[in-house]
Tab-separated table of C-alpha atoms in Angstrom:
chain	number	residue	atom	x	y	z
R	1	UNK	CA	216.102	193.452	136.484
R	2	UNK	CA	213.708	191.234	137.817
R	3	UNK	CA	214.088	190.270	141.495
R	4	UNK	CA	211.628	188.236	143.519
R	5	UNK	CA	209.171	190.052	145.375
R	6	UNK	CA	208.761	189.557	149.137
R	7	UNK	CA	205.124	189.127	150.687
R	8	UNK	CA	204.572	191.662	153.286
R	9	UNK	CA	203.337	191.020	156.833
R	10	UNK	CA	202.092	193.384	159.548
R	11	UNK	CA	201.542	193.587	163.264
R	12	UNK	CA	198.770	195.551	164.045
R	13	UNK	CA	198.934	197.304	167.238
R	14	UNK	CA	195.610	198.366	168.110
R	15	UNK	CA	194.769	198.872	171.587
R	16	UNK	CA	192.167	200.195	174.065
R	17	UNK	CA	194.025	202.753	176.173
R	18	UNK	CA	192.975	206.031	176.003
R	19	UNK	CA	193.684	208.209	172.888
R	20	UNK	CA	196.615	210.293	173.154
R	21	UNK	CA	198.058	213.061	170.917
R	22	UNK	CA	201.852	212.315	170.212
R	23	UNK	CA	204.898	214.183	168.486
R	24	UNK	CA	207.458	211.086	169.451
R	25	UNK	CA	206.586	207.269	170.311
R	26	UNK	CA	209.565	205.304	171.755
R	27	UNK	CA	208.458	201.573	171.274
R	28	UNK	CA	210.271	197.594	171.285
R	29	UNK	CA	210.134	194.972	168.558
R	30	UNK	CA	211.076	192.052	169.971
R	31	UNK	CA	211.532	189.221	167.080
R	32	UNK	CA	210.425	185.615	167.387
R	33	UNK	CA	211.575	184.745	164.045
R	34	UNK	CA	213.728	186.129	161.175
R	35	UNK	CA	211.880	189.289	160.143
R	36	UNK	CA	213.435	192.458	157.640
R	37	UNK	CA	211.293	195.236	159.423
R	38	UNK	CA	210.287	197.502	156.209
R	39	UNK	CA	208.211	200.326	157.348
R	40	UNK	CA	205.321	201.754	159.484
R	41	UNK	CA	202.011	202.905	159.402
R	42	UNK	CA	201.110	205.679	161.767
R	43	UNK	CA	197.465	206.371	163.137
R	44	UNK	CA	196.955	210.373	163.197
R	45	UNK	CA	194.052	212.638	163.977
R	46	UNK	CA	194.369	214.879	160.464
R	47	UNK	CA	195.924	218.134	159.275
R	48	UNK	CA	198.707	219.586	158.369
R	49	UNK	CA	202.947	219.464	157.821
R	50	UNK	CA	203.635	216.357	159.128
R	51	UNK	CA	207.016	215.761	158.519
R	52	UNK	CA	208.159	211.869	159.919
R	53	UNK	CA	211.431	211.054	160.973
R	54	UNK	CA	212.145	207.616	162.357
R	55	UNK	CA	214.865	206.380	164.409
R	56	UNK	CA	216.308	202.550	165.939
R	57	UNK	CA	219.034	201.013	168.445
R	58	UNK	CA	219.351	197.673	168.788
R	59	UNK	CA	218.480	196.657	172.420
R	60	UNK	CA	215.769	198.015	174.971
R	61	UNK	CA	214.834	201.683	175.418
R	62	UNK	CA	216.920	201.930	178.334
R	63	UNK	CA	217.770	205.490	179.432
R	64	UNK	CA	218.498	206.948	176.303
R	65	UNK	CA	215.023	208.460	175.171
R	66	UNK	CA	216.655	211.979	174.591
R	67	UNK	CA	219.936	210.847	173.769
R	68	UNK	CA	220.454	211.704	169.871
R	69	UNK	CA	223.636	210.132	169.619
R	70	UNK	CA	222.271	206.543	170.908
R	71	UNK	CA	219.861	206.264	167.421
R	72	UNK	CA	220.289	205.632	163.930
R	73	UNK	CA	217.764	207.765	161.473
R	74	UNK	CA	216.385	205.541	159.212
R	75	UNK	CA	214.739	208.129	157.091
R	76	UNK	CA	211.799	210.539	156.920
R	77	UNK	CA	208.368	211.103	155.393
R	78	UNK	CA	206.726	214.096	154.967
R	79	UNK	CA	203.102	214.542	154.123
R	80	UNK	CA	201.423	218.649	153.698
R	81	UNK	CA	197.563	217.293	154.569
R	82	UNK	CA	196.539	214.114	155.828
R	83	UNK	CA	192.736	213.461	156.048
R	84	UNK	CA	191.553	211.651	159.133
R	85	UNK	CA	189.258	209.589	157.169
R	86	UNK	CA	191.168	208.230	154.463
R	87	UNK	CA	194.612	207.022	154.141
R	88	UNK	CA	194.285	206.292	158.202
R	89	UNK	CA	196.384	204.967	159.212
R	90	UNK	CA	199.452	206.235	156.676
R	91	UNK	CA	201.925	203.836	155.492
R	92	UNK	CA	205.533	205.298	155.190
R	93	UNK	CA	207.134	204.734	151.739
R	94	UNK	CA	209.279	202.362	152.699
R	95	UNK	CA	211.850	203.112	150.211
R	96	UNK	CA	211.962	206.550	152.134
R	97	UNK	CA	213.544	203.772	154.730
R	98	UNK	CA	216.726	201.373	155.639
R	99	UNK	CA	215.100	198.571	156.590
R	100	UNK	CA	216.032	196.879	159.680
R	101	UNK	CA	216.788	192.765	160.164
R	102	UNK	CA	216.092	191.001	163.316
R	103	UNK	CA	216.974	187.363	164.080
R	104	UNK	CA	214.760	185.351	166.555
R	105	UNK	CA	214.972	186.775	170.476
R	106	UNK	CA	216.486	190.167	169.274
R	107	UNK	CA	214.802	193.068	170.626
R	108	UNK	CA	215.318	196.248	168.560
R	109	UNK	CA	214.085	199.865	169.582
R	110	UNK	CA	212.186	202.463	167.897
R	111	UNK	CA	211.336	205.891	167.631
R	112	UNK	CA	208.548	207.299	165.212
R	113	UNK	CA	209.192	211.626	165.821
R	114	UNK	CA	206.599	213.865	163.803
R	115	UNK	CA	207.975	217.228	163.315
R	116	UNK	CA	205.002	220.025	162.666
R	117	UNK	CA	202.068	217.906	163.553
R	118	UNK	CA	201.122	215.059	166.016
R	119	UNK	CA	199.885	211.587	165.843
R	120	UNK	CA	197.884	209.266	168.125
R	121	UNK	CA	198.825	206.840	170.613
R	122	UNK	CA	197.426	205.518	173.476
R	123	UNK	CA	197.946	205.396	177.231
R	124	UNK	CA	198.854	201.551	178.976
R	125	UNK	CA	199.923	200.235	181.816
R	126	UNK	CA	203.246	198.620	181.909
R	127	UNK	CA	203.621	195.360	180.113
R	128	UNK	CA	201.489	196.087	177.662
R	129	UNK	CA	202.426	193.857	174.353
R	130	UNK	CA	200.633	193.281	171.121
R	131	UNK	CA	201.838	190.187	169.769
R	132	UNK	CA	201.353	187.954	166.541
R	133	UNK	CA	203.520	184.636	165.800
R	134	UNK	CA	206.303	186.572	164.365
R	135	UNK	CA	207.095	189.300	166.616
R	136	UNK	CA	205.706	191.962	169.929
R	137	UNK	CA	205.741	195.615	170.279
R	138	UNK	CA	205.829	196.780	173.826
R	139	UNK	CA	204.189	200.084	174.598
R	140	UNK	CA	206.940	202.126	175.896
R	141	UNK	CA	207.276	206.212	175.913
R	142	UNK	CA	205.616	209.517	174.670
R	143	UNK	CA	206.892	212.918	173.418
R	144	UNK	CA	204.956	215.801	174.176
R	145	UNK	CA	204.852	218.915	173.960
R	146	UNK	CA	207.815	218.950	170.951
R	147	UNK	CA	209.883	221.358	169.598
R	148	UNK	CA	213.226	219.175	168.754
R	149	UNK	CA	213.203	215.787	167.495
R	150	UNK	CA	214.707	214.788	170.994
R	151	UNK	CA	212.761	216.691	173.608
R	152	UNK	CA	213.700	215.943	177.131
R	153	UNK	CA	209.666	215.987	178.108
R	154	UNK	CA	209.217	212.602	178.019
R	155	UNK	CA	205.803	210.859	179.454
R	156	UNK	CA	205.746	207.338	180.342
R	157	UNK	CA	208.958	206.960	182.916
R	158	UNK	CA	206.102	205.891	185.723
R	159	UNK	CA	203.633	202.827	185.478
R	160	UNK	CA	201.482	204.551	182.435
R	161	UNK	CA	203.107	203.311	179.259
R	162	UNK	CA	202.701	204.443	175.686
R	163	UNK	CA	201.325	202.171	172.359
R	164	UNK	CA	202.083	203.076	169.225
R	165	UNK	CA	199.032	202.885	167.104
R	166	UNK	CA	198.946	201.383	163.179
R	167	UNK	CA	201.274	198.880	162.010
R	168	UNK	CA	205.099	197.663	161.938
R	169	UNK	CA	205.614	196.297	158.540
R	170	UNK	CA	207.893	193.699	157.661
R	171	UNK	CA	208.933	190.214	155.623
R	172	UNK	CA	210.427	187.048	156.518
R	173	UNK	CA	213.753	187.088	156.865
R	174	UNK	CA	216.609	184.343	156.348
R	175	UNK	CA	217.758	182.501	159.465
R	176	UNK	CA	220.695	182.220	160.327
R	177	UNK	CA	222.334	178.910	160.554
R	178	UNK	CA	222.044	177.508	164.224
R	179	UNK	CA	225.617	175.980	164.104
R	180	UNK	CA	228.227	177.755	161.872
R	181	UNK	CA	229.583	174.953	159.808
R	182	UNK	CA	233.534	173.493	160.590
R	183	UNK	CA	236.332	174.378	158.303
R	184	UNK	CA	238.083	171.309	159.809
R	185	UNK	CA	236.654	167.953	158.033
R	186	UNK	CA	235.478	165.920	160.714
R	187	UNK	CA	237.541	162.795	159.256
R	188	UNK	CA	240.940	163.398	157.877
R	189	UNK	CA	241.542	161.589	154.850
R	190	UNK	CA	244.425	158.526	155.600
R	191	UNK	CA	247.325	158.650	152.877
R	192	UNK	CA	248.110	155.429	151.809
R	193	UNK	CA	252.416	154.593	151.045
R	194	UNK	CA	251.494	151.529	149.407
R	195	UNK	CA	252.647	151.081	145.512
């Protein structure tokens, strides 16, 4: 069947912190217009058996960075060599993913976990955003060392703050209607009893 194709868009988060090795970033989309969040790619330093898992919940962070049972997997990606020169940063198949919706002003968390190998991030101070027209990460948490998907060693509870590195991956969503429409007909037809 043919179905129309969407145009991807990305957010590049990119910043200057200092480089950080990673096994878990915990990260927030917030939405500033109708966007179908498809994939990710990941910045890594090379090597071998990285095996991706990623994670959401709808809402902030909050207090539930080693909390299994407060995410959703979205799916996995597993890789036996990376090079650190090409295919840097590495895009997730996204039909290794459920893709995620997010209406304008919804904030949506994440949580990229590599299993085997780490990836790079960088340290920032609170607040941190990278932004475009159509949505913001905020730098948010760290896992490290690792040796389950949801380690309780968790950097990043103080004023240093974690950014993911490479690039949220999405397409335009539909918006949603800003009034739902009435079932009622505003004017009620008048039945005339004349012959």
């Amino acid at each position: 069947s043919l179905m129309p194709t969407q145009s991807r868009e990305f957010l590049e988060s990119s910043t200057a912190g200092d480089r950080s090795g990673s096994f878990g970033v915990l990260f927030e989309v917030t939405a500033k217009r109708s966007i179908l969040i498809q994939t990710f790619a990941v910045k890594h330093f090379g090597g071998n058996g990285f095996n991706f898992h990623v994670f959401t919940k709808s809402g902030s962070i909050g207090s539930s960075y080693s909390d299994a049972s407060a995410w959703t997997k979205l799916g996995q990606a597993s890789y036996g060599t990376l090079s650190s020169t090409l295919n840097n940063p590495v895009t997730l198949p996204s039909q290794n993913l459920s893709p995620v919706m997010l209406n304008a002003g919804e904030t949506q968390s994440f949580y990229i976990a590599c299993v085997g190998n780490y990836f790079r991030v960088h340290e920032e101070s609170a607040g941190t955003v990278v932004e475009n027209s159509d949505a913001s990460i905020a730098a948010g948490l760290n896992k490290y060392p690792y040796d389950t998907l949801f380690h309780s060693s968790t950097q990043g509870l103080g004023s240093t703050k974690y950014m993911f590195q490479g690039k949220l991956i999405y397409s335009y969503g539909v918006e949603p209607p800003s009034a739902s429409p009435s079932d009622i007909p505003s004017v009620v037809p008048s039945i005339s009893t004349e012959p």
